[in-house]
PDB file of C-alpha atoms in Angstrom:
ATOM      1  CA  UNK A   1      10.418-146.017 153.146  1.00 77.00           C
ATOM      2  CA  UNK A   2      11.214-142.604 151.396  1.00 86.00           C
ATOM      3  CA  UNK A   3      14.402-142.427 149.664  1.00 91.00           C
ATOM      4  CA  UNK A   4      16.164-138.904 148.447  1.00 94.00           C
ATOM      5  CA  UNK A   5      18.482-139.529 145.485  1.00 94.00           C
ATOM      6  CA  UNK A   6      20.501-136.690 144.389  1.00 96.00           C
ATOM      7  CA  UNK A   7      22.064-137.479 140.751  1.00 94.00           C
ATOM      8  CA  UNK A   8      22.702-134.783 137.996  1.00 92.00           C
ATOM      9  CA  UNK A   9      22.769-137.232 135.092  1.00 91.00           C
ATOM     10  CA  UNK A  10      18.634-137.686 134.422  1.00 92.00           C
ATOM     11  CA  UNK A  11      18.719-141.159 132.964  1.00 92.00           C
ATOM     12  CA  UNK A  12      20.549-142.733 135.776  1.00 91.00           C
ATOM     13  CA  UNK A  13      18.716-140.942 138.466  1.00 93.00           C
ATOM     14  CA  UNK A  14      15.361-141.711 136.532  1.00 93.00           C
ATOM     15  CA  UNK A  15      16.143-145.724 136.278  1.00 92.00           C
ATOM     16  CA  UNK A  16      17.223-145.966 139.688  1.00 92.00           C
ATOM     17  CA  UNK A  17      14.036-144.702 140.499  1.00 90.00           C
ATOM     18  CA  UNK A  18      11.612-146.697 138.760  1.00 91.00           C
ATOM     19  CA  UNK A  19      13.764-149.977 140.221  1.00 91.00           C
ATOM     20  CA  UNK A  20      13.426-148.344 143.540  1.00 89.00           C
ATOM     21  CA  UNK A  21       9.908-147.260 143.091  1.00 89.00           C
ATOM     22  CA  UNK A  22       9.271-151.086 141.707  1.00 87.00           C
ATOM     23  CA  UNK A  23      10.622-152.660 145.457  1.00 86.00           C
ATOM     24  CA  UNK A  24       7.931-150.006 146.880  1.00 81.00           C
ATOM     25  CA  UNK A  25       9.936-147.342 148.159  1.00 87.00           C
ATOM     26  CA  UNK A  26       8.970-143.630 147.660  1.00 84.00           C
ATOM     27  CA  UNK A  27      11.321-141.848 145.709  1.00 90.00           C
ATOM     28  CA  UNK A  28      12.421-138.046 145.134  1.00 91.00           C
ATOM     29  CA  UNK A  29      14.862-136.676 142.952  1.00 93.00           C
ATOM     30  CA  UNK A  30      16.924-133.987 142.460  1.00 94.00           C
ATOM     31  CA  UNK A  31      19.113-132.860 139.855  1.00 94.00           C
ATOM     32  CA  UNK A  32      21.735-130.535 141.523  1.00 93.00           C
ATOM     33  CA  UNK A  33      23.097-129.969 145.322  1.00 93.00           C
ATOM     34  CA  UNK A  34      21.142-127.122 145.851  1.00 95.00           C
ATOM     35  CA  UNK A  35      18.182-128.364 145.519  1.00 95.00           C
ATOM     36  CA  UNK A  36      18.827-132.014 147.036  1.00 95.00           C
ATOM     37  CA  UNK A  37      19.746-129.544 150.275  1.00 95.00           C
ATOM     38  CA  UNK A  38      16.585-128.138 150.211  1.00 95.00           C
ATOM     39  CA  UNK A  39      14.996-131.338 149.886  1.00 94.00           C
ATOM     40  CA  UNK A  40      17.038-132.835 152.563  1.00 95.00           C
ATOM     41  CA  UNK A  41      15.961-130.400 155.118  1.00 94.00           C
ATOM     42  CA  UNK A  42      12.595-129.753 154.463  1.00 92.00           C
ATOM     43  CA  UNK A  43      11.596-133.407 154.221  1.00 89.00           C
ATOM     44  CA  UNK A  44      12.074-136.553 156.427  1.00 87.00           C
ATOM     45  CA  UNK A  45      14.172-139.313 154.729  1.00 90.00           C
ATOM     46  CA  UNK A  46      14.797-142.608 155.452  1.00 88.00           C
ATOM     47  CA  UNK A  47      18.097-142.681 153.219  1.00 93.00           C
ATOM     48  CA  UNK A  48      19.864-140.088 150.821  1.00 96.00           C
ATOM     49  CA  UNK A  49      22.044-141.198 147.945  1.00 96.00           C
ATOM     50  CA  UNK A  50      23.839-138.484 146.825  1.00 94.00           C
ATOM     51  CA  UNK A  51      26.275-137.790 143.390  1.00 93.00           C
ATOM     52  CA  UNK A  52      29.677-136.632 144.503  1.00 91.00           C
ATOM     53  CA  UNK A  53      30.163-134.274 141.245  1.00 91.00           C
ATOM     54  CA  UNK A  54      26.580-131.683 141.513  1.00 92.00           C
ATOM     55  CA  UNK A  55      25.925-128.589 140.469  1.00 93.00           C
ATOM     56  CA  UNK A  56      25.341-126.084 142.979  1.00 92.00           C
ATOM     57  CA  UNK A  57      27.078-128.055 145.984  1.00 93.00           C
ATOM     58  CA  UNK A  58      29.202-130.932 145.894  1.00 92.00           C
ATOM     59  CA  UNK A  59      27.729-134.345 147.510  1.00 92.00           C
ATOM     60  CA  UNK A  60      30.197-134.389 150.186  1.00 93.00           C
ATOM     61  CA  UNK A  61      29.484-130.552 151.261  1.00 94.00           C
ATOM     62  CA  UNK A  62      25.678-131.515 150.807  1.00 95.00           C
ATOM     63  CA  UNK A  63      26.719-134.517 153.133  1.00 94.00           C
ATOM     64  CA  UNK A  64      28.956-132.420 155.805  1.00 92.00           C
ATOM     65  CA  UNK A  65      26.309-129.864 156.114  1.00 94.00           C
ATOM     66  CA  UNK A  66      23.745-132.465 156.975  1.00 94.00           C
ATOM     67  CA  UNK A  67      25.482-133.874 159.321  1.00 91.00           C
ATOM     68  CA  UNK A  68      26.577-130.101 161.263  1.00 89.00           C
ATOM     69  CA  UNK A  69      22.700-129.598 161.124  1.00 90.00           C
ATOM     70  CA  UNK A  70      22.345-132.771 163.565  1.00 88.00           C
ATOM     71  CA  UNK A  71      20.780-134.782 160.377  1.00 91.00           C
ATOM     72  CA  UNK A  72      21.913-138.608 160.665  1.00 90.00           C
ATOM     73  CA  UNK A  73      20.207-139.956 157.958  1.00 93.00           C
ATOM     74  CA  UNK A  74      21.550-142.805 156.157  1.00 93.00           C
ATOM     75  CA  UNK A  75      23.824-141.457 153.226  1.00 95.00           C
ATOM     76  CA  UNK A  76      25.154-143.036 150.504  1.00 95.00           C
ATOM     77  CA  UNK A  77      28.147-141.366 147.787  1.00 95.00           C
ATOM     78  CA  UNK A  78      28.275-141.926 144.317  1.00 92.00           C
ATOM     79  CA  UNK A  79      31.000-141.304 142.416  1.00 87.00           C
ATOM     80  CA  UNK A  80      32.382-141.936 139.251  1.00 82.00           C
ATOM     81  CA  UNK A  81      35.980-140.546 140.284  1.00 77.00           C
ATOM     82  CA  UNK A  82      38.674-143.603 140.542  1.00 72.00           C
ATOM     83  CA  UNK A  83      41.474-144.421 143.350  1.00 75.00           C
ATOM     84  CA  UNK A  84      41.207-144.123 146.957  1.00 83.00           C
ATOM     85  CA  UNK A  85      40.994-140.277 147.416  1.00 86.00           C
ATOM     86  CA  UNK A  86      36.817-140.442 146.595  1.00 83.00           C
ATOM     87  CA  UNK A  87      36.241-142.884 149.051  1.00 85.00           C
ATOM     88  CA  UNK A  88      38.201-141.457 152.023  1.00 89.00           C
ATOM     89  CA  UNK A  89      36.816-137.783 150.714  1.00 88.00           C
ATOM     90  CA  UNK A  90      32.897-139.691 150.979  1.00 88.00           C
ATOM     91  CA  UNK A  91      33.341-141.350 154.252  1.00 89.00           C
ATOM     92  CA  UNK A  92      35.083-138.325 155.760  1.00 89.00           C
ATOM     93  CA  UNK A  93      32.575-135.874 155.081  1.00 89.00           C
ATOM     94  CA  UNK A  94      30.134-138.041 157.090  1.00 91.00           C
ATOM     95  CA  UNK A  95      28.494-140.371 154.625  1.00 92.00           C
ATOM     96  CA  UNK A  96      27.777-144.326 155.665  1.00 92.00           C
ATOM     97  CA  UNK A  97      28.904-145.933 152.685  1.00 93.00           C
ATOM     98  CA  UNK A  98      30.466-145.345 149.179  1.00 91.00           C
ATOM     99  CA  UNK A  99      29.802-146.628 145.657  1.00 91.00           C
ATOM    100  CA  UNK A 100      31.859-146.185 142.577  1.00 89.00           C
ATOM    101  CA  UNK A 101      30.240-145.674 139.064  1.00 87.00           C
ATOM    102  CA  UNK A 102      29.221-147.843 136.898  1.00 87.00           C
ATOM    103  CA  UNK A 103      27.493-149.895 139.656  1.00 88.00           C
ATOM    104  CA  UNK A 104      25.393-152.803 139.780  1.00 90.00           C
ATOM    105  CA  UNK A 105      21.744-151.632 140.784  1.00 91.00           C
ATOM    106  CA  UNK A 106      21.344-155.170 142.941  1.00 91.00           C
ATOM    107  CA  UNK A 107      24.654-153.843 144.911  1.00 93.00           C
ATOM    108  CA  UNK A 108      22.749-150.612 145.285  1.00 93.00           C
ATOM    109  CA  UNK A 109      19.721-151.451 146.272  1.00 91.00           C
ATOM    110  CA  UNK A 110      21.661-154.338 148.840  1.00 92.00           C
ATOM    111  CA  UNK A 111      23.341-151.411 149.910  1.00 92.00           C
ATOM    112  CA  UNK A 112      20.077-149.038 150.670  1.00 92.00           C
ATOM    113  CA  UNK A 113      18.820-152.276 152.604  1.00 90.00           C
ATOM    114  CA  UNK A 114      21.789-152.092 155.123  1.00 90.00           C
ATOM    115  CA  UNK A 115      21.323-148.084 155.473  1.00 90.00           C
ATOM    116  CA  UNK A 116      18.292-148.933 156.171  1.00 86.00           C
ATOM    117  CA  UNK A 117      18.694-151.464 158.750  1.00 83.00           C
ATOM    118  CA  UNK A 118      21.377-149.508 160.352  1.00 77.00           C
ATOM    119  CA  UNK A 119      19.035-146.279 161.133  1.00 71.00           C
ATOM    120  CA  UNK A 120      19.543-143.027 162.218  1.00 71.00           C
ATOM    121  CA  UNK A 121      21.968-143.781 164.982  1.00 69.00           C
ATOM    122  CA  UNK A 122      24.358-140.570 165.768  1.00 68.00           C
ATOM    123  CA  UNK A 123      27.883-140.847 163.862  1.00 70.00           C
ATOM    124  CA  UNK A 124      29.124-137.613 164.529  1.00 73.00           C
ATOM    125  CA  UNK A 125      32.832-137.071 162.264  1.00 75.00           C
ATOM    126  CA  UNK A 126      33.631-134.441 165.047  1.00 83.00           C
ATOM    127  CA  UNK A 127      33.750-135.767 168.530  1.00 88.00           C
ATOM    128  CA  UNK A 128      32.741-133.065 171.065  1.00 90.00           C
ATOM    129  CA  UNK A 129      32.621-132.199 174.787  1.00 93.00           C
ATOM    130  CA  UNK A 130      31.812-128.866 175.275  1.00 93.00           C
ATOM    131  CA  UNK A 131      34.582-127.000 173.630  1.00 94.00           C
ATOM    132  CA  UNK A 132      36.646-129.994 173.578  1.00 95.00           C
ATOM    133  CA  UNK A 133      37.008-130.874 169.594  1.00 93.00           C
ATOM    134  CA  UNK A 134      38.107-133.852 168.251  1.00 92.00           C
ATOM    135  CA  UNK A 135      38.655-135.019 164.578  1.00 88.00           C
ATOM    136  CA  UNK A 136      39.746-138.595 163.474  1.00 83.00           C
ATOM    137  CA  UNK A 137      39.874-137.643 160.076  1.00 76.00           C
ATOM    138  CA  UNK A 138      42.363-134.820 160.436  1.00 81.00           C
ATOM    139  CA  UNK A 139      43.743-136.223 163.747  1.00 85.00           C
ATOM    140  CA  UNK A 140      43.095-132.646 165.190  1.00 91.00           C
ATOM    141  CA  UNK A 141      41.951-131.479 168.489  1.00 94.00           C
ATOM    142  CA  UNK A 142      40.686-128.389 170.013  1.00 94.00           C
ATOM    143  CA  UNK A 143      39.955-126.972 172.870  1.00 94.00           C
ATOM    144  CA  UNK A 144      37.927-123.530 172.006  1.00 93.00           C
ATOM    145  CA  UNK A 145      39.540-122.282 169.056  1.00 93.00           C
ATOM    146  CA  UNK A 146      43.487-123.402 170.473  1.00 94.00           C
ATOM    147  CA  UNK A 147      44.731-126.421 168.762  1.00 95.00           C
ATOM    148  CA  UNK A 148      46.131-129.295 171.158  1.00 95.00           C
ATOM    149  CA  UNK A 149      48.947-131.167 170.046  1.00 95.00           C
ATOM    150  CA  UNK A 150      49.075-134.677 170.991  1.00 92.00           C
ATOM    151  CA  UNK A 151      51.186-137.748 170.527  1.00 89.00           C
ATOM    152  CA  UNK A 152      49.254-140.636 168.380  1.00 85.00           C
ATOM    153  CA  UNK A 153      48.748-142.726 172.004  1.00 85.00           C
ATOM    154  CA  UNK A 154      47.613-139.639 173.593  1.00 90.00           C
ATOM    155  CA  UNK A 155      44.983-139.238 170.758  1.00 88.00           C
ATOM    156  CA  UNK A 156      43.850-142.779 170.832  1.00 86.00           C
ATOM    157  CA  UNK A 157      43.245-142.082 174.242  1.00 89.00           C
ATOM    158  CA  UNK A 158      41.163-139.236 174.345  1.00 92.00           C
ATOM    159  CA  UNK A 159      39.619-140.245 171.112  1.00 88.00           C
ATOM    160  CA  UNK A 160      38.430-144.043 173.205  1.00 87.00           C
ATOM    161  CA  UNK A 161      37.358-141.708 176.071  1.00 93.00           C
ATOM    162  CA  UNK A 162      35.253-139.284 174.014  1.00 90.00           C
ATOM    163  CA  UNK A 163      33.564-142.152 171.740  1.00 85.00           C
ATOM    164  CA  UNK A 164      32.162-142.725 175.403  1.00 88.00           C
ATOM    165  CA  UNK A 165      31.455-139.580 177.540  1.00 90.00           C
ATOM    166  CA  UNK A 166      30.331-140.352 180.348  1.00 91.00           C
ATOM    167  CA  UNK A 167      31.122-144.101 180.736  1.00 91.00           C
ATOM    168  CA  UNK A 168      33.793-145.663 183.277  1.00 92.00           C
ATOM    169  CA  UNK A 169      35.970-147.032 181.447  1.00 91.00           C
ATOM    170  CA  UNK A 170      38.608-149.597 182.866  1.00 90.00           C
ATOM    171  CA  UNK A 171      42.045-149.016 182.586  1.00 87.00           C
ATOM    172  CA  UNK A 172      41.760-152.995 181.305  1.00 85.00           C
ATOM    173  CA  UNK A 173      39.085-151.405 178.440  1.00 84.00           C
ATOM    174  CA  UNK A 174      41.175-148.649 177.478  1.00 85.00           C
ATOM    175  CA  UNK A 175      44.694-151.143 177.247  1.00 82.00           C
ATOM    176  CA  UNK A 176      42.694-153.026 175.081  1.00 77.00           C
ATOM    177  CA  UNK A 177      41.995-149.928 172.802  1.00 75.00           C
ATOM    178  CA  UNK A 178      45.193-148.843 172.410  1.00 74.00           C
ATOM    179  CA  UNK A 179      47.459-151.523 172.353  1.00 69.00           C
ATOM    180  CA  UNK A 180      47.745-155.006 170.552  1.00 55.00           C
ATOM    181  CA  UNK A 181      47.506-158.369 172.421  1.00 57.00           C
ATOM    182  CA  UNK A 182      51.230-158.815 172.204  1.00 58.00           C
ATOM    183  CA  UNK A 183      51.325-155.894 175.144  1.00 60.00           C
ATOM    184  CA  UNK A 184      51.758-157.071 178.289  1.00 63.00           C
ATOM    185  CA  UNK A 185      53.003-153.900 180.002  1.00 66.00           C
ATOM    186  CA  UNK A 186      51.779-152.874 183.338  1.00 75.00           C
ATOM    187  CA  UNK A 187      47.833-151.227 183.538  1.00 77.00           C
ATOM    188  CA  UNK A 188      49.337-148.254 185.030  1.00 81.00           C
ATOM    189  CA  UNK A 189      51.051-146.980 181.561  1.00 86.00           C
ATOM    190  CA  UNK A 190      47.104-145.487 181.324  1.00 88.00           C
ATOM    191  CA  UNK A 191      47.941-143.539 184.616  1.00 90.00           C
ATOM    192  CA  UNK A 192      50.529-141.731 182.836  1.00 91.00           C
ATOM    193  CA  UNK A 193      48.889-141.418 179.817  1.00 91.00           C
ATOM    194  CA  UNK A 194      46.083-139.756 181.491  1.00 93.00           C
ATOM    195  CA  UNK A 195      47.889-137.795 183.182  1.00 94.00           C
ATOM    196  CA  UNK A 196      49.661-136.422 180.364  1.00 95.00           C
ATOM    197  CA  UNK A 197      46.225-135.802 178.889  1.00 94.00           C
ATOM    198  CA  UNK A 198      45.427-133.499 181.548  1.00 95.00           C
ATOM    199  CA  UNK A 199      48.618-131.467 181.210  1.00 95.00           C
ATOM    200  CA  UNK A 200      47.738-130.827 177.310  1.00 95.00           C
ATOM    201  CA  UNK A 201      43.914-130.475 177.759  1.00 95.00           C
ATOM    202  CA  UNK A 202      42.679-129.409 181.277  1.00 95.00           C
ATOM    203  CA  UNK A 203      45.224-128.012 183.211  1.00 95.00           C
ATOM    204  CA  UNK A 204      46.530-124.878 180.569  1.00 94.00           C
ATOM    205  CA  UNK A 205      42.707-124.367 180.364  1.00 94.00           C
ATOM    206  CA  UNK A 206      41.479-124.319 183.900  1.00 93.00           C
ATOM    207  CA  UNK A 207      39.602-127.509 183.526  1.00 93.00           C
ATOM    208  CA  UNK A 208      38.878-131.269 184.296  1.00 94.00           C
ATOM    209  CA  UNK A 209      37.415-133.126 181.645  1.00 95.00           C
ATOM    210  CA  UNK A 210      38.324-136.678 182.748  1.00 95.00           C
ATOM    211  CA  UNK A 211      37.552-137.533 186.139  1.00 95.00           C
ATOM    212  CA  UNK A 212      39.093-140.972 187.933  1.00 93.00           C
ATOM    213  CA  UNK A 213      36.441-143.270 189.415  1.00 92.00           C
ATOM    214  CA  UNK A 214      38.227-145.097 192.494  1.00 89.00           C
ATOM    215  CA  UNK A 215      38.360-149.093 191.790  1.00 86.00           C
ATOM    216  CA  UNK A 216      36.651-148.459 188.032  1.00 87.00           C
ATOM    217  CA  UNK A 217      38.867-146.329 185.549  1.00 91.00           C
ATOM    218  CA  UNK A 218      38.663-143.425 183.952  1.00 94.00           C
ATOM    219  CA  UNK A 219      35.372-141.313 182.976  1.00 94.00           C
ATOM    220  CA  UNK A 220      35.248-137.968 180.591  1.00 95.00           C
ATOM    221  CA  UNK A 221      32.669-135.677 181.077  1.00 95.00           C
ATOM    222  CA  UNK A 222      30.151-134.946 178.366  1.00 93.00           C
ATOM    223  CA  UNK A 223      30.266-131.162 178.851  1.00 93.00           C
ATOM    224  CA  UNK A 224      33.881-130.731 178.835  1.00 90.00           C
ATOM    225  CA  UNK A 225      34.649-130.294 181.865  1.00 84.00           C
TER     226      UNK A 225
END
């Protein structure tokens, strides 16, 4: 397994690699963002662990960039920042997983193990069909370059629907998704809330991005309609 760590403090990056090296994984290092992103896309890793604070470019642009390329490599952020805003910067920006400085190197190399056991399996942090946009993050959608304001239902919504283009989903599914167990309204509430999706995404825009399958649910096309 071939490992890219990207750390701009030389002792840490160089210890981390002689431990990884000694559990016989191949290991490359770079000092700074701009050359970690050169690495990153020229070579084929297995998992990246990346510094939040480089030179050059930042771990999380590093990260983001990656992932707009189509690049789902594992990714793991370091940082040695403290409170909440790190993490939720890390994980937004696309990585997997987050670590805070100082860190155990048993936690990091546990952590490296699940990366690696979870693959290169597509986590996009944009949804997208066609020109249909979605971010959790930001809780922002577009259609084209016209933003689409929508309640927080409608969002879940479209958000459940897009996680699975081109699946039927049940109107039973999709209750599930959006409400708690404590709901026992009527199934057809996702009638209406369908509909209204139409009004804010298709119908302004000429379009018809979820389609109803008669007896099944609800499907959304993958190409935007």
């Amino acid at each position: 397994m071939r490992i890219l760590m990207v750390e701009d403090d030389g002792h840490v990056a160089a210890a981390v690699k002689r431990g990884l090296e000694a559990e016989g994984y191949a290991v490359d290092i770079a000092l700074d963002g701009t050359d970690g992103h050169w690495l990153a896309t020229e070579n084929d890793y297995d998992v990246i662990v990346l510094d939040s604070m480089l030179p050059g470019m930042s771990g999380e642009a590093l990260c983001r960039d990656l992932r707009e390329r189509g690049d789902w490599t594992p990714i793991l952020i370091l940082t040695a920042r403290t409170g909440s805003e790190p993490e939720v910067r890390a994980l937004d920006s696309g990585a997997d997983d987050f670590l805070s400085k100082p860190f155990s190197y048993a936690v990091l190399l546990a952590r490296i193990r699940a990366l690696l056991r979870r693959g290169r399996e597509e986590r996009p942090t944009i949804l997208q069909a066609g020109d249909l946009r979605l971010d959790p993050a930001s809780h922002q959608v577009w259609r084209g370059e016209v933003t689409v304001e929508l309640t927080p239902r409608q969002f879940g919504l479209l958000e459940c629907l897009m996680r699975h283009p081109g699946e039927a989903l049940s109107k039973a599914s999709l209750k599930e998704h959006l409400w708690d167990f404590a709901y026992d309204g009527d199934l057809n509430i996702i009638e209406v809330y369908v509909r209204q999706l139409r009004q804010r995404i298709d119908e302004p825009f000429g379009r018809q991005t979820i389609h109803t399958i008669r007896g099944v649910g609800y499907r959304l096309d993958p190409a935007g309609g």
